[in-house]
PDB file of C-alpha atoms and ligand atoms in Angstrom:
ATOM      1  CA  MET A   1      92.835 118.736  76.960  1.00  0.00           C
ATOM      2  CA  ASN A   2      89.613 117.208  78.285  1.00  0.00           C
ATOM      3  CA  TYR A   3      90.252 116.496  81.973  1.00  0.00           C
ATOM      4  CA  ARG A   4      87.108 114.405  82.494  1.00  0.00           C
ATOM      5  CA  LYS A   5      89.130 111.281  81.948  1.00  0.00           C
ATOM      6  CA  ALA A   6      90.505 108.360  83.894  1.00  0.00           C
ATOM      7  CA  ILE A   7      93.490 106.012  83.784  1.00  0.00           C
ATOM      8  CA  LEU A   8      92.989 102.686  85.466  1.00  0.00           C
ATOM      9  CA  PHE A   9      95.613 100.181  86.555  1.00  0.00           C
ATOM     10  CA  SER A  10      94.822  96.548  87.283  1.00  0.00           C
ATOM     11  CA  ALA A  11      97.070  93.565  87.952  1.00  0.00           C
ATOM     12  CA  PRO A  12      97.490  90.656  90.295  1.00  0.00           C
ATOM     13  CA  SER A  13      98.559  91.823  93.746  1.00  0.00           C
ATOM     14  CA  GLY A  14     102.352  92.193  93.863  1.00  0.00           C
ATOM     15  CA  SER A  15     102.815  93.041  90.162  1.00  0.00           C
ATOM     16  CA  GLY A  16     103.885  96.563  91.068  1.00  0.00           C
ATOM     17  CA  LYS A  17     100.927  98.751  90.167  1.00  0.00           C
ATOM     18  CA  THR A  18     101.085 100.812  93.374  1.00  0.00           C
ATOM     19  CA  THR A  19     104.785 101.407  92.740  1.00  0.00           C
ATOM     20  CA  ILE A  20     104.187 102.450  89.115  1.00  0.00           C
ATOM     21  CA  ILE A  21     101.260 104.695  90.085  1.00  0.00           C
ATOM     22  CA  ARG A  22     103.408 106.487  92.697  1.00  0.00           C
ATOM     23  CA  GLU A  23     106.048 107.215  90.032  1.00  0.00           C
ATOM     24  CA  ILE A  24     103.428 108.322  87.486  1.00  0.00           C
ATOM     25  CA  LEU A  25     101.848 110.706  90.023  1.00  0.00           C
ATOM     26  CA  LYS A  26     105.264 112.374  90.395  1.00  0.00           C
ATOM     27  CA  ARG A  27     105.559 112.873  86.619  1.00  0.00           C
ATOM     28  CA  PHE A  28     102.104 114.353  85.893  1.00  0.00           C
ATOM     29  CA  ASP A  29     100.546 117.140  87.934  1.00  0.00           C
ATOM     30  CA  CYS A  30      97.101 116.738  86.313  1.00  0.00           C
ATOM     31  CA  PHE A  31      96.436 113.383  88.015  1.00  0.00           C
ATOM     32  CA  GLU A  32      94.762 112.532  91.282  1.00  0.00           C
ATOM     33  CA  PHE A  33      94.490 109.098  92.888  1.00  0.00           C
ATOM     34  CA  SER A  34      91.013 107.674  93.494  1.00  0.00           C
ATOM     35  CA  ILE A  35      91.041 106.611  97.134  1.00  0.00           C
ATOM     36  CA  SER A  36      89.158 103.330  97.361  1.00  0.00           C
ATOM     37  CA  ALA A  37      87.252 102.087 100.365  1.00  0.00           C
ATOM     38  CA  THR A  38      88.247  98.755 101.882  1.00  0.00           C
ATOM     39  CA  SER A  39      87.151  96.553 104.742  1.00  0.00           C
ATOM     40  CA  ARG A  40      90.706  95.296 105.346  1.00  0.00           C
ATOM     41  CA  GLN A  41      92.935  96.552 108.163  1.00  0.00           C
ATOM     42  CA  PRO A  42      95.538  99.229 107.325  1.00  0.00           C
ATOM     43  CA  ARG A  43      99.090  97.985 106.731  1.00  0.00           C
ATOM     44  CA  GLU A  44     101.864  99.634 108.663  1.00  0.00           C
ATOM     45  CA  GLY A  45     102.328 103.139 107.251  1.00  0.00           C
ATOM     46  CA  GLU A  46      98.970 103.255 105.448  1.00  0.00           C
ATOM     47  CA  ARG A  47      96.777 106.228 106.331  1.00  0.00           C
ATOM     48  CA  ASP A  48      93.008 106.532 106.316  1.00  0.00           C
ATOM     49  CA  GLY A  49      91.851 108.963 103.642  1.00  0.00           C
ATOM     50  CA  VAL A  50      95.243 108.785 101.867  1.00  0.00           C
ATOM     51  CA  ASP A  51      95.834 105.149 100.865  1.00  0.00           C
ATOM     52  CA  TYR A  52      92.267 103.953 101.448  1.00  0.00           C
ATOM     53  CA  TYR A  53      89.147 104.848 103.333  1.00  0.00           C
ATOM     54  CA  PHE A  54      89.314 102.069 105.913  1.00  0.00           C
ATOM     55  CA  LEU A  55      85.759 101.012 106.780  1.00  0.00           C
ATOM     56  CA  SER A  56      84.548  98.323 109.143  1.00  0.00           C
ATOM     57  CA  PRO A  57      82.879  95.396 107.325  1.00  0.00           C
ATOM     58  CA  GLU A  58      79.511  96.647 108.697  1.00  0.00           C
ATOM     59  CA  THR A  59      79.988 100.211 107.435  1.00  0.00           C
ATOM     60  CA  PHE A  60      81.175  98.881 104.076  1.00  0.00           C
ATOM     61  CA  LYS A  61      77.934  96.859 103.753  1.00  0.00           C
ATOM     62  CA  GLN A  62      75.809  99.857 104.755  1.00  0.00           C
ATOM     63  CA  ARG A  63      77.464 102.009 102.096  1.00  0.00           C
ATOM     64  CA  VAL A  64      76.878  99.285  99.478  1.00  0.00           C
ATOM     65  CA  ALA A  65      73.183  99.228 100.470  1.00  0.00           C
ATOM     66  CA  ALA A  66      73.052 103.033 100.293  1.00  0.00           C
ATOM     67  CA  GLY A  67      74.252 102.877  96.658  1.00  0.00           C
ATOM     68  CA  ASP A  68      77.440 104.850  97.407  1.00  0.00           C
ATOM     69  CA  PHE A  69      79.724 102.694  95.217  1.00  0.00           C
ATOM     70  CA  LEU A  70      80.376 102.960  91.488  1.00  0.00           C
ATOM     71  CA  GLU A  71      81.725  99.400  91.774  1.00  0.00           C
ATOM     72  CA  TRP A  72      82.845  97.104  94.536  1.00  0.00           C
ATOM     73  CA  GLU A  73      84.240  93.572  94.789  1.00  0.00           C
ATOM     74  CA  GLU A  74      84.923  91.003  97.470  1.00  0.00           C
ATOM     75  CA  VAL A  75      88.429  90.688  96.049  1.00  0.00           C
ATOM     76  CA  TYR A  76      89.549  88.149  98.663  1.00  0.00           C
ATOM     77  CA  ALA A  77      87.143  86.057 100.773  1.00  0.00           C
ATOM     78  CA  GLY A  78      85.885  88.356 103.505  1.00  0.00           C
ATOM     79  CA  THR A  79      87.691  91.467 102.208  1.00  0.00           C
ATOM     80  CA  CYS A  80      85.870  94.052 100.111  1.00  0.00           C
ATOM     81  CA  TYR A  81      87.182  96.960  98.078  1.00  0.00           C
ATOM     82  CA  GLY A  82      85.215  99.565  96.175  1.00  0.00           C
ATOM     83  CA  THR A  83      85.210 102.871  94.348  1.00  0.00           C
ATOM     84  CA  LEU A  84      82.985 105.506  95.912  1.00  0.00           C
ATOM     85  CA  LYS A  85      80.962 107.587  93.454  1.00  0.00           C
ATOM     86  CA  SER A  86      81.973 110.654  95.488  1.00  0.00           C
ATOM     87  CA  GLU A  87      85.633 110.138  94.431  1.00  0.00           C
ATOM     88  CA  ILE A  88      84.788 110.774  90.778  1.00  0.00           C
ATOM     89  CA  ASP A  89      83.107 114.116  91.531  1.00  0.00           C
ATOM     90  CA  ARG A  90      85.805 115.124  94.011  1.00  0.00           C
ATOM     91  CA  ILE A  91      88.629 114.571  91.523  1.00  0.00           C
ATOM     92  CA  TRP A  92      86.892 115.997  88.459  1.00  0.00           C
ATOM     93  CA  ASP A  93      85.754 119.030  90.488  1.00  0.00           C
ATOM     94  CA  ASN A  94      89.451 119.569  91.268  1.00  0.00           C
ATOM     95  CA  GLY A  95      90.058 119.610  87.495  1.00  0.00           C
ATOM     96  CA  HIS A  96      92.161 116.429  87.617  1.00  0.00           C
ATOM     97  CA  VAL A  97      92.340 113.166  85.659  1.00  0.00           C
ATOM     98  CA  ILE A  98      91.437 110.163  87.856  1.00  0.00           C
ATOM     99  CA  ILE A  99      93.928 107.363  88.538  1.00  0.00           C
ATOM    100  CA  PHE A 100      92.378 104.083  89.674  1.00  0.00           C
ATOM    101  CA  ASP A 101      94.124 101.085  91.253  1.00  0.00           C
ATOM    102  CA  VAL A 102      91.538  98.308  91.163  1.00  0.00           C
ATOM    103  CA  ASP A 103      91.364  94.548  90.740  1.00  0.00           C
ATOM    104  CA  VAL A 104      90.747  93.155  87.236  1.00  0.00           C
ATOM    105  CA  ASN A 105      86.960  92.835  87.648  1.00  0.00           C
ATOM    106  CA  GLY A 106      86.733  96.373  88.999  1.00  0.00           C
ATOM    107  CA  GLY A 107      88.921  97.479  86.085  1.00  0.00           C
ATOM    108  CA  MET A 108      86.549  95.932  83.541  1.00  0.00           C
ATOM    109  CA  ASN A 109      83.519  97.507  85.246  1.00  0.00           C
ATOM    110  CA  ILE A 110      85.112 100.949  85.360  1.00  0.00           C
ATOM    111  CA  LYS A 111      86.168 100.666  81.705  1.00  0.00           C
ATOM    112  CA  LYS A 112      82.570  99.784  80.744  1.00  0.00           C
ATOM    113  CA  TYR A 113      81.289 102.765  82.718  1.00  0.00           C
ATOM    114  CA  PHE A 114      83.739 105.337  81.287  1.00  0.00           C
ATOM    115  CA  GLY A 115      84.133 103.856  77.795  1.00  0.00           C
ATOM    116  CA  PRO A 116      86.637 105.866  75.729  1.00  0.00           C
ATOM    117  CA  ASP A 117      87.070 108.315  78.629  1.00  0.00           C
ATOM    118  CA  ALA A 118      89.163 105.712  80.455  1.00  0.00           C
ATOM    119  CA  LEU A 119      92.425 104.036  79.503  1.00  0.00           C
ATOM    120  CA  ALA A 120      92.697 100.538  81.000  1.00  0.00           C
ATOM    121  CA  ILE A 121      96.302  99.460  81.721  1.00  0.00           C
ATOM    122  CA  PHE A 122      97.197  95.927  82.808  1.00  0.00           C
ATOM    123  CA  VAL A 123     100.465  95.640  84.746  1.00  0.00           C
ATOM    124  CA  MET A 124     102.020  92.250  83.993  1.00  0.00           C
ATOM    125  CA  PRO A 125     104.678  90.710  86.252  1.00  0.00           C
ATOM    126  CA  PRO A 126     107.632  89.220  84.311  1.00  0.00           C
ATOM    127  CA  SER A 127     106.706  85.753  85.650  1.00  0.00           C
ATOM    128  CA  VAL A 128     104.672  84.040  88.348  1.00  0.00           C
ATOM    129  CA  ALA A 129     107.914  83.274  90.204  1.00  0.00           C
ATOM    130  CA  VAL A 130     108.793  86.989  90.314  1.00  0.00           C
ATOM    131  CA  LEU A 131     105.247  87.827  91.428  1.00  0.00           C
ATOM    132  CA  ASN A 132     105.608  85.366  94.293  1.00  0.00           C
ATOM    133  CA  GLN A 133     108.997  86.813  95.219  1.00  0.00           C
ATOM    134  CA  ARG A 134     107.708  90.431  95.141  1.00  0.00           C
ATOM    135  CA  LEU A 135     104.713  89.634  97.313  1.00  0.00           C
ATOM    136  CA  ARG A 136     107.019  88.053  99.872  1.00  0.00           C
ATOM    137  CA  SER A 137     109.667  90.771  99.711  1.00  0.00           C
ATOM    138  CA  ARG A 138     107.007  93.448 100.317  1.00  0.00           C
ATOM    139  CA  GLY A 139     106.628  91.818 103.721  1.00  0.00           C
ATOM    140  CA  THR A 140     103.135  93.185 104.314  1.00  0.00           C
ATOM    141  CA  GLU A 141     101.052  90.023 104.168  1.00  0.00           C
ATOM    142  CA  SER A 142     100.705  86.881 106.228  1.00  0.00           C
ATOM    143  CA  GLU A 143     101.375  83.521 104.526  1.00  0.00           C
ATOM    144  CA  GLU A 144      97.602  83.054 104.350  1.00  0.00           C
ATOM    145  CA  ALA A 145      97.066  86.402 102.635  1.00  0.00           C
ATOM    146  CA  ILE A 146      99.938  85.697 100.191  1.00  0.00           C
ATOM    147  CA  ALA A 147      98.377  82.337  99.338  1.00  0.00           C
ATOM    148  CA  LYS A 148      94.990  83.999  98.665  1.00  0.00           C
ATOM    149  CA  ARG A 149      96.645  86.563  96.393  1.00  0.00           C
ATOM    150  CA  LEU A 150      98.644  83.982  94.432  1.00  0.00           C
ATOM    151  CA  ALA A 151      95.620  81.698  94.073  1.00  0.00           C
ATOM    152  CA  ARG A 152      93.743  84.528  92.401  1.00  0.00           C
ATOM    153  CA  SER A 153      96.590  85.630  90.151  1.00  0.00           C
ATOM    154  CA  ALA A 154      96.222  82.873  87.497  1.00  0.00           C
ATOM    155  CA  GLU A 155      92.647  83.932  86.677  1.00  0.00           C
ATOM    156  CA  GLU A 156      93.631  87.602  86.724  1.00  0.00           C
ATOM    157  CA  LEU A 157      96.543  87.067  84.313  1.00  0.00           C
ATOM    158  CA  LYS A 158      94.162  85.449  81.814  1.00  0.00           C
ATOM    159  CA  MET A 159      92.144  88.666  81.669  1.00  0.00           C
ATOM    160  CA  SER A 160      95.028  90.855  80.497  1.00  0.00           C
ATOM    161  CA  ASP A 161      93.846  90.815  76.856  1.00  0.00           C
ATOM    162  CA  GLN A 162      90.639  92.588  77.827  1.00  0.00           C
ATOM    163  CA  PHE A 163      92.607  95.719  78.734  1.00  0.00           C
ATOM    164  CA  ASP A 164      93.553  98.526  76.335  1.00  0.00           C
ATOM    165  CA  VAL A 165      97.286  97.985  76.928  1.00  0.00           C
ATOM    166  CA  THR A 166      99.656  95.753  78.891  1.00  0.00           C
ATOM    167  CA  VAL A 167     102.870  96.982  80.503  1.00  0.00           C
ATOM    168  CA  VAL A 168     105.374  94.364  81.646  1.00  0.00           C
ATOM    169  CA  ASN A 169     106.880  95.476  84.953  1.00  0.00           C
ATOM    170  CA  ASP A 170     110.347  93.960  84.767  1.00  0.00           C
ATOM    171  CA  LEU A 171     112.823  96.805  85.227  1.00  0.00           C
ATOM    172  CA  LEU A 172     110.852  99.503  87.059  1.00  0.00           C
ATOM    173  CA  GLU A 173     112.364 102.491  85.233  1.00  0.00           C
ATOM    174  CA  ASN A 174     111.485 100.967  81.833  1.00  0.00           C
ATOM    175  CA  ALA A 175     107.945 100.132  82.933  1.00  0.00           C
ATOM    176  CA  VAL A 176     107.349 103.667  84.240  1.00  0.00           C
ATOM    177  CA  ASN A 177     108.801 105.256  81.086  1.00  0.00           C
ATOM    178  CA  GLU A 178     106.627 103.064  78.870  1.00  0.00           C
ATOM    179  CA  THR A 179     103.545 103.837  80.980  1.00  0.00           C
ATOM    180  CA  GLN A 180     104.284 107.560  80.750  1.00  0.00           C
ATOM    181  CA  LYS A 181     104.485 107.348  76.926  1.00  0.00           C
ATOM    182  CA  ILE A 182     101.237 105.371  76.693  1.00  0.00           C
ATOM    183  CA  ILE A 183      99.410 107.881  78.901  1.00  0.00           C
ATOM    184  CA  ASN A 184     100.811 110.852  76.966  1.00  0.00           C
ATOM    185  CA  ASN A 185      99.604 109.353  73.672  1.00  0.00           C
ATOM    186  CA  TYR A 186      96.176 108.709  75.127  1.00  0.00           C
ATOM    187  CA  LEU A 187      95.769 112.197  76.594  1.00  0.00           C
ATOM    188  CA  MET A 188      97.011 113.862  73.377  1.00  0.00           C
ATOM    189  CA  LYS A 189      94.256 112.181  71.323  1.00  0.00           C
ATOM    190  CA  GLU A 190      91.665 114.597  72.757  1.00  0.00           C
TER     191      GLU A 190
HETATM  192  P1  ADP B   1     100.787  95.916  93.760  1.00  0.00           P
HETATM  193  O1  ADP B   1     100.338  97.314  94.043  1.00  0.00           O
HETATM  194  O2  ADP B   1     100.531  95.510  92.323  1.00  0.00           O
HETATM  195  O3  ADP B   1     100.221  94.915  94.741  1.00  0.00           O
HETATM  196  P2  ADP B   1     103.410  96.823  94.691  1.00  0.00           P
HETATM  197  O4  ADP B   1     103.573  98.104  93.943  1.00  0.00           O
HETATM  198  O5  ADP B   1     103.066  96.910  96.145  1.00  0.00           O
HETATM  199  O6  ADP B   1     102.373  95.847  93.937  1.00  0.00           O
HETATM  200  O7  ADP B   1     104.755  95.993  94.483  1.00  0.00           O
HETATM  201  C1  ADP B   1     104.983  94.740  95.133  1.00  0.00           C
HETATM  202  C2  ADP B   1     106.448  94.679  95.621  1.00  0.00           C
HETATM  203  O8  ADP B   1     107.299  94.591  94.481  1.00  0.00           O
HETATM  204  C3  ADP B   1     106.882  95.921  96.405  1.00  0.00           C
HETATM  205  O9  ADP B   1     107.742  95.515  97.451  1.00  0.00           O
HETATM  206  C4  ADP B   1     107.631  96.759  95.358  1.00  0.00           C
HETATM  207  O10 ADP B   1     108.624  97.561  95.951  1.00  0.00           O
HETATM  208  C5  ADP B   1     108.250  95.681  94.470  1.00  0.00           C
HETATM  209  N1  ADP B   1     108.388  96.085  93.044  1.00  0.00           N
HETATM  210  C6  ADP B   1     107.489  96.747  92.288  1.00  0.00           C
HETATM  211  N2  ADP B   1     107.942  96.895  91.015  1.00  0.00           N
HETATM  212  C7  ADP B   1     109.172  96.308  90.977  1.00  0.00           C
HETATM  213  C8  ADP B   1     110.164  96.125  89.960  1.00  0.00           C
HETATM  214  N3  ADP B   1     109.984  96.561  88.705  1.00  0.00           N
HETATM  215  N4  ADP B   1     111.289  95.467  90.275  1.00  0.00           N
HETATM  216  C9  ADP B   1     111.479  94.992  91.544  1.00  0.00           C
HETATM  217  N5  ADP B   1     110.595  95.142  92.564  1.00  0.00           N
HETATM  218  C10 ADP B   1     109.443  95.783  92.282  1.00  0.00           C
HETATM  219  P1  5GP B   2      95.696  95.591  98.495  1.00  0.00           P
HETATM  220  O1  5GP B   2      95.045  94.881  99.656  1.00  0.00           O
HETATM  221  O2  5GP B   2      96.972  94.904  98.062  1.00  0.00           O
HETATM  222  O3  5GP B   2      95.849  97.073  98.733  1.00  0.00           O
HETATM  223  O4  5GP B   2      94.708  95.477  97.244  1.00  0.00           O
HETATM  224  C1  5GP B   2      94.222  94.231  96.872  1.00  0.00           C
HETATM  225  C2  5GP B   2      93.521  94.321  95.552  1.00  0.00           C
HETATM  226  O5  5GP B   2      92.325  95.119  95.654  1.00  0.00           O
HETATM  227  C3  5GP B   2      94.354  94.946  94.441  1.00  0.00           C
HETATM  228  O6  5GP B   2      94.184  94.144  93.263  1.00  0.00           O
HETATM  229  C4  5GP B   2      93.720  96.303  94.257  1.00  0.00           C
HETATM  230  O7  5GP B   2      93.883  96.784  92.948  1.00  0.00           O
HETATM  231  C5  5GP B   2      92.255  95.972  94.535  1.00  0.00           C
HETATM  232  N1  5GP B   2      91.455  97.183  94.809  1.00  0.00           N
HETATM  233  C6  5GP B   2      91.828  98.283  95.499  1.00  0.00           C
HETATM  234  N2  5GP B   2      90.846  99.191  95.478  1.00  0.00           N
HETATM  235  C7  5GP B   2      89.831  98.677  94.744  1.00  0.00           C
HETATM  236  C8  5GP B   2      88.533  99.155  94.347  1.00  0.00           C
HETATM  237  O8  5GP B   2      88.117 100.274  94.638  1.00  0.00           O
HETATM  238  N3  5GP B   2      87.779  98.324  93.593  1.00  0.00           N
HETATM  239  C9  5GP B   2      88.194  97.084  93.233  1.00  0.00           C
HETATM  240  N4  5GP B   2      87.373  96.369  92.481  1.00  0.00           N
HETATM  241  N5  5GP B   2      89.401  96.604  93.577  1.00  0.00           N
HETATM  242  C10 5GP B   2      90.208  97.386  94.329  1.00  0.00           C
END
């Protein structure tokens, strides 16, 4: 198998991509998560260098100017996220396939960059009502942050057809099994 590959997951916030990625990482030992940089504050339980590289807004800007990012987006007003070029080398040097969790624009940019060496998966919530409910039940965001995420979700959902495949995350076990099959098929092609 050619390990110089990537699987990317995009979806509106709250669709369940982090949850699916965690399950997928348990089922494949050839994968490694691309740790993004962000200018947002860590949530309770999130660790620097594990969940994200947490940068101050100033440091984030300096690293953009230095050309350190493969892609970056101001996903929510005032909050930036980006993929550091160094993550690609780090993970491929470890002999692993990269797993990305990025917003839909980042997903499209990464897909353009990797071409057939990346599989772009869109995680679809069963409905907007369920998305709303999941964001609230996660309990990690203020009302303001939830509103920003929901406001963005309509545009993001429209972009699903630009991805290689869509997985509906209704029952988690089914979504993870389907994702596992899709990834297996993709990796076997090489
Ligand atoms: P994302 O990474 O897309 O923002 P998360 O993985 O954080 O989303 O999931 C949002 C919330 O929904 C979390 O509280 C998670 O436990 C819950 N969740 C994820 N998938 C499912 C599912 N299939 N059924 C019910 N709850 C789910
Ligand atoms: P959260 O704040 O919920 O962790 O993430 C918010 C959004 O930012 C999610 O849609 C997530 O996929 C996206 N995101 C995380 N890392 C990156 C990145 O490196 N690049 C881009 N473009 N989006 C990212």
